[in-house]
PDB file of C-alpha atoms in Angstrom:
ATOM      1  CA  UNK X   1      54.576  87.264 102.237  1.00  0.00           C
ATOM      2  CA  UNK X   2      54.984  90.522 102.519  1.00  0.00           C
ATOM      3  CA  UNK X   3      53.837  92.407 105.598  1.00  0.00           C
ATOM      4  CA  UNK X   4      52.631  96.107 104.560  1.00  0.00           C
ATOM      5  CA  UNK X   5      52.702  98.526 107.168  1.00  0.00           C
ATOM      6  CA  UNK X   6      49.124 100.206 107.424  1.00  0.00           C
ATOM      7  CA  UNK X   7      49.971 104.603 107.882  1.00  0.00           C
ATOM      8  CA  UNK X   8      52.466 103.738 104.639  1.00  0.00           C
ATOM      9  CA  UNK X   9      49.838 102.344 102.449  1.00  0.00           C
ATOM     10  CA  UNK X  10      47.482 104.724 103.314  1.00  0.00           C
ATOM     11  CA  UNK X  11      44.509 101.906 103.768  1.00  0.00           C
ATOM     12  CA  UNK X  12      44.470  98.788 105.548  1.00  0.00           C
ATOM     13  CA  UNK X  13      46.533  95.849 106.101  1.00  0.00           C
ATOM     14  CA  UNK X  14      46.780  93.048 104.389  1.00  0.00           C
ATOM     15  CA  UNK X  15      45.566  89.784 106.940  1.00  0.00           C
ATOM     16  CA  UNK X  16      48.100  87.040 107.711  1.00  0.00           C
ATOM     17  CA  UNK X  17      47.887  84.655 109.734  1.00  0.00           C
ATOM     18  CA  UNK X  18      50.013  84.423 113.177  1.00  0.00           C
ATOM     19  CA  UNK X  19      51.075  80.853 112.072  1.00  0.00           C
ATOM     20  CA  UNK X  20      53.052  82.697 108.473  1.00  0.00           C
ATOM     21  CA  UNK X  21      53.991  85.948 110.386  1.00  0.00           C
ATOM     22  CA  UNK X  22      55.692  83.868 112.782  1.00  0.00           C
ATOM     23  CA  UNK X  23      57.531  81.690 110.395  1.00  0.00           C
ATOM     24  CA  UNK X  24      58.885  84.672 108.359  1.00  0.00           C
ATOM     25  CA  UNK X  25      59.530  86.106 111.353  1.00  0.00           C
ATOM     26  CA  UNK X  26      61.634  83.288 112.931  1.00  0.00           C
ATOM     27  CA  UNK X  27      63.365  82.487 109.992  1.00  0.00           C
ATOM     28  CA  UNK X  28      64.251  86.510 109.376  1.00  0.00           C
ATOM     29  CA  UNK X  29      65.394  86.719 113.248  1.00  0.00           C
ATOM     30  CA  UNK X  30      67.620  83.293 111.859  1.00  0.00           C
ATOM     31  CA  UNK X  31      69.627  84.563 109.429  1.00  0.00           C
ATOM     32  CA  UNK X  32      70.115  88.034 111.275  1.00  0.00           C
ATOM     33  CA  UNK X  33      71.314  86.053 113.957  1.00  0.00           C
ATOM     34  CA  UNK X  34      73.696  83.664 112.063  1.00  0.00           C
ATOM     35  CA  UNK X  35      75.292  86.555 110.134  1.00  0.00           C
ATOM     36  CA  UNK X  36      75.697  88.702 113.243  1.00  0.00           C
ATOM     37  CA  UNK X  37      77.460  85.627 114.890  1.00  0.00           C
ATOM     38  CA  UNK X  38      79.922  85.536 111.884  1.00  0.00           C
ATOM     39  CA  UNK X  39      81.274  88.932 112.544  1.00  0.00           C
ATOM     40  CA  UNK X  40      84.068  88.689 115.084  1.00  0.00           C
ATOM     41  CA  UNK X  41      87.015  89.533 114.754  1.00  0.00           C
ATOM     42  CA  UNK X  42      89.746  86.485 113.840  1.00  0.00           C
ATOM     43  CA  UNK X  43      90.786  84.899 116.830  1.00  0.00           C
ATOM     44  CA  UNK X  44      90.146  80.870 117.459  1.00  0.00           C
ATOM     45  CA  UNK X  45      87.450  80.863 120.276  1.00  0.00           C
ATOM     46  CA  UNK X  46      83.964  78.480 119.063  1.00  0.00           C
ATOM     47  CA  UNK X  47      80.879  79.955 119.028  1.00  0.00           C
ATOM     48  CA  UNK X  48      80.119  77.857 121.811  1.00  0.00           C
ATOM     49  CA  UNK X  49      83.286  78.648 123.717  1.00  0.00           C
ATOM     50  CA  UNK X  50      81.878  82.827 123.145  1.00  0.00           C
ATOM     51  CA  UNK X  51      78.458  81.747 124.433  1.00  0.00           C
ATOM     52  CA  UNK X  52      79.447  80.666 127.260  1.00  0.00           C
ATOM     53  CA  UNK X  53      82.238  83.742 127.778  1.00  0.00           C
ATOM     54  CA  UNK X  54      78.502  85.735 127.207  1.00  0.00           C
ATOM     55  CA  UNK X  55      76.951  84.479 129.620  1.00  0.00           C
ATOM     56  CA  UNK X  56      79.121  85.002 132.204  1.00  0.00           C
ATOM     57  CA  UNK X  57      79.699  88.490 131.432  1.00  0.00           C
ATOM     58  CA  UNK X  58      75.700  89.161 131.733  1.00  0.00           C
ATOM     59  CA  UNK X  59      74.985  87.204 134.561  1.00  0.00           C
ATOM     60  CA  UNK X  60      79.070  87.614 136.377  1.00  0.00           C
ATOM     61  CA  UNK X  61      78.794  84.578 137.717  1.00  0.00           C
ATOM     62  CA  UNK X  62      77.347  81.108 137.701  1.00  0.00           C
ATOM     63  CA  UNK X  63      78.053  77.467 138.908  1.00  0.00           C
ATOM     64  CA  UNK X  64      78.814  75.109 136.095  1.00  0.00           C
ATOM     65  CA  UNK X  65      75.568  72.898 135.908  1.00  0.00           C
ATOM     66  CA  UNK X  66      74.206  77.337 135.734  1.00  0.00           C
ATOM     67  CA  UNK X  67      75.996  77.413 132.902  1.00  0.00           C
ATOM     68  CA  UNK X  68      75.247  74.624 131.108  1.00  0.00           C
ATOM     69  CA  UNK X  69      71.618  74.792 131.728  1.00  0.00           C
ATOM     70  CA  UNK X  70      71.590  78.792 130.622  1.00  0.00           C
ATOM     71  CA  UNK X  71      73.876  77.272 127.197  1.00  0.00           C
ATOM     72  CA  UNK X  72      71.439  74.393 126.954  1.00  0.00           C
ATOM     73  CA  UNK X  73      73.810  71.688 126.880  1.00  0.00           C
ATOM     74  CA  UNK X  74      74.945  68.312 128.653  1.00  0.00           C
ATOM     75  CA  UNK X  75      77.490  69.095 131.808  1.00  0.00           C
ATOM     76  CA  UNK X  76      80.262  67.037 130.628  1.00  0.00           C
ATOM     77  CA  UNK X  77      79.909  68.998 127.745  1.00  0.00           C
ATOM     78  CA  UNK X  78      80.158  72.123 129.299  1.00  0.00           C
ATOM     79  CA  UNK X  79      83.100  71.071 131.200  1.00  0.00           C
ATOM     80  CA  UNK X  80      85.323  71.129 128.177  1.00  0.00           C
ATOM     81  CA  UNK X  81      83.874  74.273 126.639  1.00  0.00           C
ATOM     82  CA  UNK X  82      84.933  75.903 130.344  1.00  0.00           C
ATOM     83  CA  UNK X  83      88.371  73.925 130.534  1.00  0.00           C
ATOM     84  CA  UNK X  84      89.400  75.673 126.890  1.00  0.00           C
ATOM     85  CA  UNK X  85      87.657  79.042 128.227  1.00  0.00           C
ATOM     86  CA  UNK X  86      90.261  78.805 131.444  1.00  0.00           C
ATOM     87  CA  UNK X  87      93.208  77.154 129.639  1.00  0.00           C
ATOM     88  CA  UNK X  88      92.988  81.224 127.739  1.00  0.00           C
ATOM     89  CA  UNK X  89      92.355  82.416 131.349  1.00  0.00           C
ATOM     90  CA  UNK X  90      89.187  83.621 129.845  1.00  0.00           C
ATOM     91  CA  UNK X  91      87.203  82.099 133.406  1.00  0.00           C
ATOM     92  CA  UNK X  92      88.043  81.876 136.383  1.00  0.00           C
ATOM     93  CA  UNK X  93      86.396  78.993 139.203  1.00  0.00           C
ATOM     94  CA  UNK X  94      86.399  79.883 143.064  1.00  0.00           C
ATOM     95  CA  UNK X  95      84.867  78.342 146.004  1.00  0.00           C
ATOM     96  CA  UNK X  96      80.464  78.523 146.372  1.00  0.00           C
ATOM     97  CA  UNK X  97      79.807  80.665 149.014  1.00  0.00           C
ATOM     98  CA  UNK X  98      77.480  77.858 151.218  1.00  0.00           C
ATOM     99  CA  UNK X  99      78.173  74.435 149.000  1.00  0.00           C
ATOM    100  CA  UNK X 100      81.650  73.909 149.005  1.00  0.00           C
ATOM    101  CA  UNK X 101      81.513  70.944 146.741  1.00  0.00           C
ATOM    102  CA  UNK X 102      80.619  73.530 143.748  1.00  0.00           C
ATOM    103  CA  UNK X 103      82.679  76.132 142.044  1.00  0.00           C
ATOM    104  CA  UNK X 104      81.291  79.181 141.228  1.00  0.00           C
ATOM    105  CA  UNK X 105      82.467  80.458 136.837  1.00  0.00           C
ATOM    106  CA  UNK X 106      83.393  83.840 136.104  1.00  0.00           C
ATOM    107  CA  UNK X 107      85.418  85.514 133.346  1.00  0.00           C
ATOM    108  CA  UNK X 108      88.249  87.215 133.791  1.00  0.00           C
ATOM    109  CA  UNK X 109      89.532  90.698 133.303  1.00  0.00           C
ATOM    110  CA  UNK X 110      90.998  88.487 129.976  1.00  0.00           C
ATOM    111  CA  UNK X 111      87.431  87.474 128.939  1.00  0.00           C
ATOM    112  CA  UNK X 112      85.877  91.022 129.698  1.00  0.00           C
ATOM    113  CA  UNK X 113      87.813  92.578 127.259  1.00  0.00           C
ATOM    114  CA  UNK X 114      87.583  90.238 125.052  1.00  0.00           C
ATOM    115  CA  UNK X 115      83.753  89.536 125.336  1.00  0.00           C
ATOM    116  CA  UNK X 116      84.213  93.059 124.438  1.00  0.00           C
ATOM    117  CA  UNK X 117      85.977  92.759 121.448  1.00  0.00           C
ATOM    118  CA  UNK X 118      83.276  90.271 119.792  1.00  0.00           C
ATOM    119  CA  UNK X 119      80.555  92.936 120.845  1.00  0.00           C
ATOM    120  CA  UNK X 120      82.382  96.061 119.008  1.00  0.00           C
ATOM    121  CA  UNK X 121      83.193  93.771 116.067  1.00  0.00           C
ATOM    122  CA  UNK X 122      78.515  92.369 116.271  1.00  0.00           C
ATOM    123  CA  UNK X 123      77.816  95.677 116.630  1.00  0.00           C
ATOM    124  CA  UNK X 124      79.974  97.783 114.571  1.00  0.00           C
ATOM    125  CA  UNK X 125      78.790  95.266 111.457  1.00  0.00           C
ATOM    126  CA  UNK X 126      75.452  95.088 112.058  1.00  0.00           C
ATOM    127  CA  UNK X 127      75.563  99.234 112.296  1.00  0.00           C
ATOM    128  CA  UNK X 128      76.820  99.202 108.861  1.00  0.00           C
ATOM    129  CA  UNK X 129      73.687  97.324 107.478  1.00  0.00           C
ATOM    130  CA  UNK X 130      71.410  99.754 109.141  1.00  0.00           C
ATOM    131  CA  UNK X 131      73.478 102.780 107.421  1.00  0.00           C
ATOM    132  CA  UNK X 132      72.757 101.375 104.122  1.00  0.00           C
ATOM    133  CA  UNK X 133      69.008 101.162 105.373  1.00  0.00           C
ATOM    134  CA  UNK X 134      67.098 104.002 103.952  1.00  0.00           C
ATOM    135  CA  UNK X 135      65.645 106.113 107.484  1.00  0.00           C
ATOM    136  CA  UNK X 136      62.238 105.133 106.847  1.00  0.00           C
ATOM    137  CA  UNK X 137      63.016 101.561 107.185  1.00  0.00           C
ATOM    138  CA  UNK X 138      65.487 102.368 110.352  1.00  0.00           C
ATOM    139  CA  UNK X 139      62.496 103.898 111.958  1.00  0.00           C
ATOM    140  CA  UNK X 140      60.164 100.694 111.314  1.00  0.00           C
ATOM    141  CA  UNK X 141      62.803  98.505 112.828  1.00  0.00           C
ATOM    142  CA  UNK X 142      63.587 101.086 115.854  1.00  0.00           C
ATOM    143  CA  UNK X 143      59.162 100.705 115.936  1.00  0.00           C
ATOM    144  CA  UNK X 144      59.587  96.663 115.663  1.00  0.00           C
ATOM    145  CA  UNK X 145      62.399  96.767 118.307  1.00  0.00           C
ATOM    146  CA  UNK X 146      60.529  97.825 120.589  1.00  0.00           C
ATOM    147  CA  UNK X 147      57.546  95.245 119.855  1.00  0.00           C
ATOM    148  CA  UNK X 148      59.982  92.379 119.779  1.00  0.00           C
ATOM    149  CA  UNK X 149      61.713  92.916 123.251  1.00  0.00           C
ATOM    150  CA  UNK X 150      57.995  92.990 123.889  1.00  0.00           C
ATOM    151  CA  UNK X 151      57.379  88.985 122.251  1.00  0.00           C
ATOM    152  CA  UNK X 152      61.019  88.396 124.324  1.00  0.00           C
ATOM    153  CA  UNK X 153      59.822  89.244 127.969  1.00  0.00           C
ATOM    154  CA  UNK X 154      56.173  86.976 127.526  1.00  0.00           C
TER     155      UNK X 154
END
């Protein structure tokens, strides 16, 4: 379904249901997310490992349980993911400051560098796609970005 912009058409926007918009928007976001995730430098990190590394980079440091919760996986699964990241020197464990039974996970300097490489590749891919759009289309996306950020905070 096409959702025209009233100002561009010089008439009132066609009315669609919120459910229709939700479906088409969700599908477009999922396809874009899939394409952006595929844009990465050659490497052998799995999507799960990269996602966990990204969460640690963004959060700074987390317990294994917190990381599992953020990634929406079971703790045993996260244990395996963290183990692989530790083997590669991308994540380090340190003692929890207040609970001796727990550890804190954080990205190492090498882990932060790997994360930066992946972010650069993703940003370059998306920038190349955006460069193919018209200035008007890019302006629409810039405005839509503000709205999507608002929706994502709700």
